[in-house]
PDB file of C-alpha atoms and ligand atoms in Angstrom:
ATOM      1  CA  MET A   8       0.080   0.036  -0.201  1.00 79.00           C
ATOM      2  CA  ARG A   9       1.409   3.524  -1.224  1.00 92.00           C
ATOM      3  CA  ARG A  10       1.635   6.235   1.572  1.00 94.00           C
ATOM      4  CA  ARG A  11      -0.358   9.302   0.785  1.00 96.00           C
ATOM      5  CA  LEU A  12       0.466  12.709   1.101  1.00 98.00           C
ATOM      6  CA  VAL A  13      -1.507  15.839   1.085  1.00 98.00           C
ATOM      7  CA  ALA A  14       1.238  19.005   1.114  1.00 98.00           C
ATOM      8  CA  GLY A  15       0.420  22.368   1.303  1.00 98.00           C
ATOM      9  CA  ASN A  16       2.531  25.012  -0.723  1.00 98.00           C
ATOM     10  CA  TRP A  17       2.102  28.378   0.934  1.00 98.00           C
ATOM     11  CA  LYS A  18       4.228  29.941  -1.508  1.00 98.00           C
ATOM     12  CA  MET A  19       5.230  33.654  -0.423  1.00 98.00           C
ATOM     13  CA  HIS A  20       2.270  34.151   1.728  1.00 98.00           C
ATOM     14  CA  GLY A  21       2.318  34.333   5.446  1.00 98.00           C
ATOM     15  CA  SER A  22       2.853  36.540   8.399  1.00 98.00           C
ATOM     16  CA  ARG A  23       3.404  35.513  12.091  1.00 98.00           C
ATOM     17  CA  ALA A  24       0.088  36.192  12.872  1.00 98.00           C
ATOM     18  CA  VAL A  25      -1.659  34.673  10.056  1.00 98.00           C
ATOM     19  CA  ASN A  26       0.793  31.471  10.514  1.00 98.00           C
ATOM     20  CA  LEU A  27      -0.191  30.894  13.663  1.00 98.00           C
ATOM     21  CA  ALA A  28      -4.308  31.088  13.130  1.00 98.00           C
ATOM     22  CA  LEU A  29      -3.703  28.778  10.282  1.00 98.00           C
ATOM     23  CA  LEU A  30      -1.797  26.042  12.021  1.00 98.00           C
ATOM     24  CA  THR A  31      -4.085  26.114  15.017  1.00 97.00           C
ATOM     25  CA  SER A  32      -6.691  25.601  13.098  1.00 96.00           C
ATOM     26  CA  LEU A  33      -5.043  22.695  11.056  1.00 96.00           C
ATOM     27  CA  LYS A  34      -3.985  21.150  14.134  1.00 96.00           C
ATOM     28  CA  ARG A  35      -7.520  20.912  15.687  1.00 94.00           C
ATOM     29  CA  SER A  36      -8.955  19.978  12.379  1.00 93.00           C
ATOM     30  CA  ILE A  37      -6.416  17.420  10.621  1.00 92.00           C
ATOM     31  CA  ALA A  38      -6.939  14.244  12.758  1.00 80.00           C
ATOM     32  CA  GLN A  39      -4.173  11.613  12.464  1.00 80.00           C
ATOM     33  CA  VAL A  40      -5.131   9.134   9.779  1.00 84.00           C
ATOM     34  CA  GLY A  41      -3.100   6.018   9.026  1.00 83.00           C
ATOM     35  CA  GLY A  42      -1.432   6.112   5.846  1.00 85.00           C
ATOM     36  CA  LEU A  43      -2.119   9.534   4.919  1.00 94.00           C
ATOM     37  CA  ASP A  44       0.592  11.989   5.535  1.00 96.00           C
ATOM     38  CA  VAL A  45      -0.087  15.944   5.617  1.00 98.00           C
ATOM     39  CA  ALA A  46       2.530  18.658   5.361  1.00 98.00           C
ATOM     40  CA  VAL A  47       2.739  22.259   4.997  1.00 98.00           C
ATOM     41  CA  CYS A  48       5.578  24.055   3.287  1.00 98.00           C
ATOM     42  CA  ALA A  49       6.446  27.576   4.354  1.00 98.00           C
ATOM     43  CA  PRO A  50       8.832  30.155   3.492  1.00 98.00           C
ATOM     44  CA  TYR A  51      11.965  30.161   5.047  1.00 98.00           C
ATOM     45  CA  PRO A  52      11.796  32.792   7.873  1.00 97.00           C
ATOM     46  CA  TYR A  53       8.533  31.060   9.337  1.00 98.00           C
ATOM     47  CA  LEU A  54      10.052  27.540   9.349  1.00 97.00           C
ATOM     48  CA  GLU A  55      11.055  28.118  12.981  1.00 96.00           C
ATOM     49  CA  GLN A  56       7.791  28.918  13.862  1.00 98.00           C
ATOM     50  CA  VAL A  57       6.117  26.205  11.993  1.00 98.00           C
ATOM     51  CA  ALA A  58       8.346  23.713  13.346  1.00 97.00           C
ATOM     52  CA  GLU A  59       7.701  24.863  17.213  1.00 97.00           C
ATOM     53  CA  SER A  60       3.935  25.106  16.176  1.00 97.00           C
ATOM     54  CA  LEU A  61       3.495  21.684  14.867  1.00 97.00           C
ATOM     55  CA  ARG A  62       6.007  19.964  17.653  1.00 95.00           C
ATOM     56  CA  GLY A  63       3.995  16.922  18.975  1.00 93.00           C
ATOM     57  CA  SER A  64       1.012  17.211  16.047  1.00 95.00           C
ATOM     58  CA  SER A  65       0.679  15.023  13.047  1.00 94.00           C
ATOM     59  CA  ILE A  66       1.535  17.561  10.791  1.00 97.00           C
ATOM     60  CA  SER A  67       4.985  17.617   9.233  1.00 97.00           C
ATOM     61  CA  TRP A  68       6.496  20.667   7.379  1.00 98.00           C
ATOM     62  CA  GLY A  69       8.838  21.229   4.463  1.00 98.00           C
ATOM     63  CA  ALA A  70      10.626  24.059   2.585  1.00 98.00           C
ATOM     64  CA  GLN A  71      10.095  25.122  -1.106  1.00 98.00           C
ATOM     65  CA  ASP A  72      13.360  24.851  -2.346  1.00 98.00           C
ATOM     66  CA  LEU A  73      16.817  24.115  -1.313  1.00 98.00           C
ATOM     67  CA  SER A  74      20.370  25.053  -2.691  1.00 98.00           C
ATOM     68  CA  GLU A  75      22.115  22.141  -4.455  1.00 98.00           C
ATOM     69  CA  HIS A  76      25.455  22.973  -2.593  1.00 98.00           C
ATOM     70  CA  ASP A  77      25.922  22.055   1.218  1.00 97.00           C
ATOM     71  CA  ALA A  78      27.824  25.071   2.499  1.00 97.00           C
ATOM     72  CA  GLY A  79      29.698  28.040   0.870  1.00 98.00           C
ATOM     73  CA  ALA A  80      29.469  31.608  -0.551  1.00 98.00           C
ATOM     74  CA  TYR A  81      26.161  31.454  -1.895  1.00 98.00           C
ATOM     75  CA  THR A  82      24.724  34.402  -0.564  1.00 98.00           C
ATOM     76  CA  GLY A  83      20.877  34.215  -0.178  1.00 97.00           C
ATOM     77  CA  GLU A  84      21.111  29.836  -0.277  1.00 98.00           C
ATOM     78  CA  VAL A  85      19.759  27.616   2.307  1.00 98.00           C
ATOM     79  CA  SER A  86      21.067  24.235   2.249  1.00 98.00           C
ATOM     80  CA  GLY A  87      19.693  20.916   3.291  1.00 98.00           C
ATOM     81  CA  SER A  88      21.994  20.272   6.427  1.00 98.00           C
ATOM     82  CA  MET A  89      20.022  23.827   7.248  1.00 97.00           C
ATOM     83  CA  LEU A  90      16.693  22.835   6.847  1.00 97.00           C
ATOM     84  CA  ALA A  91      17.202  19.388   8.575  1.00 97.00           C
ATOM     85  CA  GLU A  92      18.286  20.895  11.973  1.00 94.00           C
ATOM     86  CA  PHE A  93      14.979  22.544  12.375  1.00 90.00           C
ATOM     87  CA  GLY A  94      13.400  19.135  11.944  1.00 93.00           C
ATOM     88  CA  CYS A  95      12.139  19.506   8.227  1.00 97.00           C
ATOM     89  CA  THR A  96      10.828  16.311   6.589  1.00 98.00           C
ATOM     90  CA  TYR A  97       9.946  17.525   2.669  1.00 98.00           C
ATOM     91  CA  VAL A  98      11.598  19.813   0.525  1.00 98.00           C
ATOM     92  CA  LEU A  99       9.905  20.722  -3.028  1.00 98.00           C
ATOM     93  CA  VAL A 100      12.374  20.400  -5.814  1.00 98.00           C
ATOM     94  CA  GLY A 101      11.452  21.664  -9.133  1.00 98.00           C
ATOM     95  CA  HIS A 102       8.244  23.713  -8.544  1.00 98.00           C
ATOM     96  CA  SER A 103       7.251  25.351 -11.961  1.00 97.00           C
ATOM     97  CA  GLU A 104       7.667  28.821 -10.688  1.00 97.00           C
ATOM     98  CA  ARG A 105      11.176  28.078  -9.451  1.00 97.00           C
ATOM     99  CA  ARG A 106      12.008  26.614 -13.087  1.00 97.00           C
ATOM    100  CA  VAL A 107      10.172  29.487 -14.765  1.00 95.00           C
ATOM    101  CA  LEU A 108      10.952  32.432 -12.671  1.00 96.00           C
ATOM    102  CA  HIS A 109      14.317  31.195 -11.652  1.00 97.00           C
ATOM    103  CA  GLY A 110      15.713  29.650 -14.541  1.00 97.00           C
ATOM    104  CA  GLU A 111      16.084  26.224 -13.084  1.00 98.00           C
ATOM    105  CA  THR A 112      17.370  23.582 -15.303  1.00 98.00           C
ATOM    106  CA  ASP A 113      16.515  19.793 -15.337  1.00 98.00           C
ATOM    107  CA  SER A 114      20.066  19.115 -13.858  1.00 98.00           C
ATOM    108  CA  GLN A 115      19.871  21.848 -11.426  1.00 98.00           C
ATOM    109  CA  VAL A 116      16.937  20.310 -10.157  1.00 98.00           C
ATOM    110  CA  ALA A 117      18.196  16.927  -9.990  1.00 98.00           C
ATOM    111  CA  ALA A 118      21.202  18.357  -7.828  1.00 98.00           C
ATOM    112  CA  LYS A 119      18.649  19.759  -5.412  1.00 98.00           C
ATOM    113  CA  PHE A 120      17.025  16.546  -5.372  1.00 98.00           C
ATOM    114  CA  VAL A 121      20.247  14.793  -4.435  1.00 98.00           C
ATOM    115  CA  ALA A 122      21.405  17.310  -2.030  1.00 98.00           C
ATOM    116  CA  ALA A 123      17.980  16.966  -0.374  1.00 98.00           C
ATOM    117  CA  GLN A 124      18.434  13.380   0.133  1.00 98.00           C
ATOM    118  CA  ARG A 125      22.080  13.944   1.203  1.00 98.00           C
ATOM    119  CA  ALA A 126      20.550  15.918   4.085  1.00 98.00           C
ATOM    120  CA  GLY A 127      18.030  13.477   5.234  1.00 98.00           C
ATOM    121  CA  LEU A 128      15.121  15.424   3.507  1.00 98.00           C
ATOM    122  CA  VAL A 129      12.276  13.754   1.461  1.00 98.00           C
ATOM    123  CA  PRO A 130      12.325  15.605  -1.808  1.00 98.00           C
ATOM    124  CA  VAL A 131       9.124  16.396  -3.859  1.00 98.00           C
ATOM    125  CA  LEU A 132      10.382  16.437  -7.079  1.00 98.00           C
ATOM    126  CA  CYS A 133       7.580  18.431  -9.291  1.00 98.00           C
ATOM    127  CA  ALA A 134       7.454  17.688 -12.978  1.00 98.00           C
ATOM    128  CA  GLY A 135       5.023  19.338 -15.705  1.00 98.00           C
ATOM    129  CA  GLU A 136       4.095  20.752 -18.799  1.00 97.00           C
ATOM    130  CA  THR A 137       2.964  24.137 -20.083  1.00 95.00           C
ATOM    131  CA  LEU A 138      -0.350  24.202 -22.221  1.00 93.00           C
ATOM    132  CA  GLU A 139       1.626  25.200 -25.193  1.00 94.00           C
ATOM    133  CA  GLN A 140       3.802  22.056 -24.828  1.00 95.00           C
ATOM    134  CA  ARG A 141       0.800  19.883 -24.068  1.00 94.00           C
ATOM    135  CA  ASP A 142      -1.158  21.270 -26.967  1.00 92.00           C
ATOM    136  CA  GLY A 143       2.029  20.700 -29.305  1.00 95.00           C
ATOM    137  CA  GLY A 144       2.181  17.086 -28.511  1.00 96.00           C
ATOM    138  CA  GLU A 145       5.316  17.570 -26.523  1.00 97.00           C
ATOM    139  CA  MET A 146       4.198  16.859 -23.166  1.00 97.00           C
ATOM    140  CA  GLN A 147       5.717  13.360 -22.895  1.00 96.00           C
ATOM    141  CA  GLY A 148       9.052  14.477 -24.006  1.00 97.00           C
ATOM    142  CA  VAL A 149       9.047  16.891 -21.435  1.00 97.00           C
ATOM    143  CA  LEU A 150       8.054  14.860 -18.585  1.00 97.00           C
ATOM    144  CA  LEU A 151      10.748  12.447 -19.709  1.00 97.00           C
ATOM    145  CA  ARG A 152      13.307  14.900 -19.478  1.00 97.00           C
ATOM    146  CA  GLN A 153      12.640  16.054 -16.166  1.00 98.00           C
ATOM    147  CA  ILE A 154      12.153  12.626 -14.774  1.00 98.00           C
ATOM    148  CA  ASP A 155      15.345  11.141 -16.543  1.00 98.00           C
ATOM    149  CA  ALA A 156      17.911  14.120 -15.199  1.00 98.00           C
ATOM    150  CA  VAL A 157      16.835  12.900 -11.862  1.00 98.00           C
ATOM    151  CA  LEU A 158      17.116   9.146 -12.538  1.00 98.00           C
ATOM    152  CA  LYS A 159      20.212   9.608 -14.261  1.00 98.00           C
ATOM    153  CA  MET A 160      21.760  11.654 -11.461  1.00 98.00           C
ATOM    154  CA  ALA A 161      20.302  10.009  -8.283  1.00 98.00           C
ATOM    155  CA  GLY A 162      19.517   6.684  -9.630  1.00 98.00           C
ATOM    156  CA  VAL A 163      15.941   4.798  -9.408  1.00 98.00           C
ATOM    157  CA  ALA A 164      16.493   3.871  -5.771  1.00 98.00           C
ATOM    158  CA  ALA A 165      16.390   7.073  -4.848  1.00 98.00           C
ATOM    159  CA  PHE A 166      12.930   7.304  -5.503  1.00 98.00           C
ATOM    160  CA  LYS A 167      12.356   5.091  -2.874  1.00 98.00           C
ATOM    161  CA  ARG A 168      12.849   8.140  -0.529  1.00 98.00           C
ATOM    162  CA  ALA A 169      11.029  10.598  -2.554  1.00 98.00           C
ATOM    163  CA  VAL A 170       7.774  12.092  -3.810  1.00 98.00           C
ATOM    164  CA  LEU A 171       6.755  12.877  -7.238  1.00 98.00           C
ATOM    165  CA  ALA A 172       4.252  15.661  -7.990  1.00 98.00           C
ATOM    166  CA  TYR A 173       2.709  16.062 -11.455  1.00 98.00           C
ATOM    167  CA  GLU A 174       1.707  19.806 -11.455  1.00 98.00           C
ATOM    168  CA  PRO A 175       0.709  20.724 -15.074  1.00 97.00           C
ATOM    169  CA  VAL A 176       1.656  24.251 -15.177  1.00 95.00           C
ATOM    170  CA  TRP A 177      -1.599  25.523 -17.020  1.00 94.00           C
ATOM    171  CA  ALA A 178      -3.375  24.155 -13.899  1.00 94.00           C
ATOM    172  CA  ILE A 179      -1.260  26.183 -11.019  1.00 93.00           C
ATOM    173  CA  GLY A 180      -2.902  29.402  -9.631  1.00 88.00           C
ATOM    174  CA  THR A 181      -5.342  29.365 -12.767  1.00 90.00           C
ATOM    175  CA  GLY A 182      -8.599  27.593 -11.264  1.00 87.00           C
ATOM    176  CA  ARG A 183      -8.243  25.363 -14.112  1.00 90.00           C
ATOM    177  CA  THR A 184      -7.813  21.780 -12.991  1.00 90.00           C
ATOM    178  CA  ALA A 185      -6.627  18.840 -15.014  1.00 91.00           C
ATOM    179  CA  SER A 186      -9.629  16.318 -15.079  1.00 96.00           C
ATOM    180  CA  PRO A 187      -9.373  13.124 -13.166  1.00 97.00           C
ATOM    181  CA  VAL A 188      -8.992  10.796 -16.386  1.00 97.00           C
ATOM    182  CA  GLN A 189      -5.857  13.696 -17.773  1.00 96.00           C
ATOM    183  CA  ALA A 190      -4.312  13.228 -14.118  1.00 97.00           C
ATOM    184  CA  GLN A 191      -4.662   9.519 -14.075  1.00 98.00           C
ATOM    185  CA  GLU A 192      -3.292   9.403 -17.509  1.00 97.00           C
ATOM    186  CA  VAL A 193      -0.226  11.361 -16.591  1.00 98.00           C
ATOM    187  CA  HIS A 194       0.387   9.832 -13.323  1.00 98.00           C
ATOM    188  CA  ARG A 195       0.424   6.560 -14.750  1.00 98.00           C
ATOM    189  CA  HIS A 196       2.913   7.490 -17.479  1.00 97.00           C
ATOM    190  CA  LEU A 197       5.220   8.964 -14.857  1.00 98.00           C
ATOM    191  CA  ARG A 198       4.884   5.395 -12.781  1.00 98.00           C
ATOM    192  CA  SER A 199       6.029   3.903 -16.168  1.00 98.00           C
ATOM    193  CA  LEU A 200       9.119   5.783 -16.647  1.00 97.00           C
ATOM    194  CA  VAL A 201      10.368   4.928 -13.364  1.00 98.00           C
ATOM    195  CA  ALA A 202       9.060   1.419 -13.647  1.00 98.00           C
ATOM    196  CA  ALA A 203      11.109   0.912 -16.772  1.00 97.00           C
ATOM    197  CA  GLN A 204      14.013   1.146 -14.463  1.00 97.00           C
ATOM    198  CA  ASP A 205      12.440  -0.712 -11.183  1.00 98.00           C
ATOM    199  CA  ALA A 206       9.080  -1.972 -11.420  1.00 98.00           C
ATOM    200  CA  GLU A 207       8.873  -2.566  -7.142  1.00 98.00           C
ATOM    201  CA  VAL A 208      10.212   1.307  -6.614  1.00 98.00           C
ATOM    202  CA  ALA A 209       7.652   2.584  -9.308  1.00 98.00           C
ATOM    203  CA  GLU A 210       4.882   0.696  -7.271  1.00 98.00           C
ATOM    204  CA  GLY A 211       5.640   2.219  -4.006  1.00 98.00           C
ATOM    205  CA  LEU A 212       6.502   5.491  -5.320  1.00 98.00           C
ATOM    206  CA  THR A 213       3.658   8.396  -4.109  1.00 98.00           C
ATOM    207  CA  ILE A 214       2.701  10.526  -6.755  1.00 98.00           C
ATOM    208  CA  VAL A 215       0.715  13.521  -5.911  1.00 98.00           C
ATOM    209  CA  TYR A 216      -1.224  15.980  -8.399  1.00 98.00           C
ATOM    210  CA  GLY A 217      -1.084  19.658  -8.136  1.00 97.00           C
ATOM    211  CA  GLY A 218      -2.809  22.402  -9.975  1.00 96.00           C
ATOM    212  CA  SER A 219      -5.868  23.964  -8.656  1.00 94.00           C
ATOM    213  CA  VAL A 220      -7.190  21.245  -6.151  1.00 97.00           C
ATOM    214  CA  LYS A 221      -9.938  22.537  -4.063  1.00 97.00           C
ATOM    215  CA  PRO A 222     -12.315  20.651  -1.614  1.00 97.00           C
ATOM    216  CA  GLY A 223     -15.182  20.442  -4.378  1.00 97.00           C
ATOM    217  CA  ASN A 224     -12.663  18.488  -6.812  1.00 97.00           C
ATOM    218  CA  ALA A 225     -10.220  16.755  -4.506  1.00 98.00           C
ATOM    219  CA  LYS A 226     -11.949  13.709  -3.849  1.00 97.00           C
ATOM    220  CA  GLU A 227     -12.742  12.852  -7.474  1.00 98.00           C
ATOM    221  CA  ILE A 228      -9.004  13.468  -8.450  1.00 98.00           C
ATOM    222  CA  PHE A 229      -7.461  11.560  -5.278  1.00 98.00           C
ATOM    223  CA  SER A 230      -9.964   8.639  -6.316  1.00 97.00           C
ATOM    224  CA  MET A 231      -7.698   7.942  -9.394  1.00 98.00           C
ATOM    225  CA  PRO A 232      -5.677   4.730  -8.525  1.00 97.00           C
ATOM    226  CA  ASP A 233      -2.075   6.339  -9.570  1.00 98.00           C
ATOM    227  CA  VAL A 234      -2.907   9.526  -7.812  1.00 98.00           C
ATOM    228  CA  ASP A 235      -1.642   9.310  -4.337  1.00 98.00           C
ATOM    229  CA  GLY A 236      -2.720  12.544  -2.965  1.00 98.00           C
ATOM    230  CA  GLY A 237      -2.013  16.420  -3.364  1.00 98.00           C
ATOM    231  CA  LEU A 238       0.428  19.466  -3.548  1.00 98.00           C
ATOM    232  CA  ILE A 239      -2.030  22.118  -2.794  1.00 98.00           C
ATOM    233  CA  GLY A 240      -1.080  25.988  -3.380  1.00 98.00           C
ATOM    234  CA  GLY A 241      -3.977  28.540  -2.744  1.00 97.00           C
ATOM    235  CA  ALA A 242      -5.978  26.307  -1.356  1.00 98.00           C
ATOM    236  CA  SER A 243      -3.545  25.162   1.753  1.00 98.00           C
ATOM    237  CA  LEU A 244      -3.888  28.742   2.905  1.00 98.00           C
ATOM    238  CA  VAL A 245      -7.497  28.215   4.062  1.00 98.00           C
ATOM    239  CA  ALA A 246      -7.591  26.100   6.847  1.00 97.00           C
ATOM    240  CA  GLY A 247     -10.949  24.964   6.335  1.00 96.00           C
ATOM    241  CA  ASP A 248     -10.319  24.193   2.565  1.00 97.00           C
ATOM    242  CA  PHE A 249      -7.071  22.421   3.349  1.00 97.00           C
ATOM    243  CA  ALA A 250      -8.455  20.259   5.915  1.00 96.00           C
ATOM    244  CA  ALA A 251     -11.665  19.303   3.820  1.00 96.00           C
ATOM    245  CA  ILE A 252      -8.831  18.449   0.902  1.00 97.00           C
ATOM    246  CA  CYS A 253      -7.116  16.476   3.605  1.00 97.00           C
ATOM    247  CA  SER A 254     -10.564  14.509   4.619  1.00 95.00           C
ATOM    248  CA  ALA A 255     -11.135  13.825   1.003  1.00 96.00           C
ATOM    249  CA  ALA A 256      -7.595  12.117   0.702  1.00 96.00           C
ATOM    250  CA  ALA A 257      -8.011  10.300   3.878  1.00 94.00           C
ATOM    251  CA  GLU A 258     -11.542   9.340   2.170  1.00 93.00           C
ATOM    252  CA  VAL A 259     -10.427   7.615  -0.558  1.00 91.00           C
ATOM    253  CA  GLN A 260      -7.640   5.537   0.972  1.00 74.00           C
TER     254      GLN A 260
HETATM  255  C1  PEP B 325       1.169  25.038  -6.307  1.00 63.16           C
HETATM  256  O1  PEP B 325       1.587  26.039  -5.695  1.00 63.16           O
HETATM  257  O2  PEP B 325       2.257  24.009  -6.490  1.00 63.16           O
HETATM  258  C2  PEP B 325       0.045  24.803  -6.499  1.00 63.16           C
HETATM  259  C3  PEP B 325      -0.565  23.385  -7.129  1.00 63.16           C
HETATM  260  O3  PEP B 325      -0.997  25.943  -6.433  1.00 63.16           O
HETATM  261  P1  PEP B 325      -2.461  26.081  -6.516  1.00 63.16           P
HETATM  262  O4  PEP B 325      -3.181  24.954  -5.933  1.00 63.16           O
HETATM  263  O5  PEP B 325      -2.817  27.070  -6.299  1.00 63.16           O
HETATM  264  O6  PEP B 325      -2.892  25.794  -8.125  1.00 63.16           O
END
């Protein structure tokens, strides 16, 4: 049985007061459910607050990025070992906003994936195509390039301690969601890319969907056999919505 994950990506949102209210509400509303992991990925300055607030709760936390380097003259960067020191569990790697806005390449993303695991963190590797690429018939090639870069650098066994997130760029923050069937097709394809190297690793791999997941569409998407949960942006900032999405994931186990 694969583990399921619902992770919230706060992006560059929050303040100490807003975080406190959100976390307090989440701790009250999200009960521990067997086989379902729940995490919030907060901006760096709030990680200590999040770690403190979630201590002893069933919710874990993660960061939204890390450096591919362990230490050195990299102003503004944060290493995996720094995150690990605070009790970080997950770290997003290769989110489309990092790839597009910060020019992160497939090989840099792969190096970040390896750096995360070196520090004992679980990378959540994000992959997805733009609408132009999908319409142009390039989707499979794009996904292959993104996944292959990591498989080549990290090796397939590394996917035993990782999560894959399918995030079609056209669905992130747009209100436009992949249909459950579209999500299932791509998730099955992603699993087959890993299975080509190791079927057992592929079968155990948690693959979550991200892109405008809301309480109203979560259950239908999470019901698909190869969709093992979600990476949630906007709706993770609204405690009631995020809790409802977690409940939907728990219901379809
Ligand atoms: C995301 O930020 O990864 C995301 C999926 O955002 P949203 O849920 O807002 O589309």
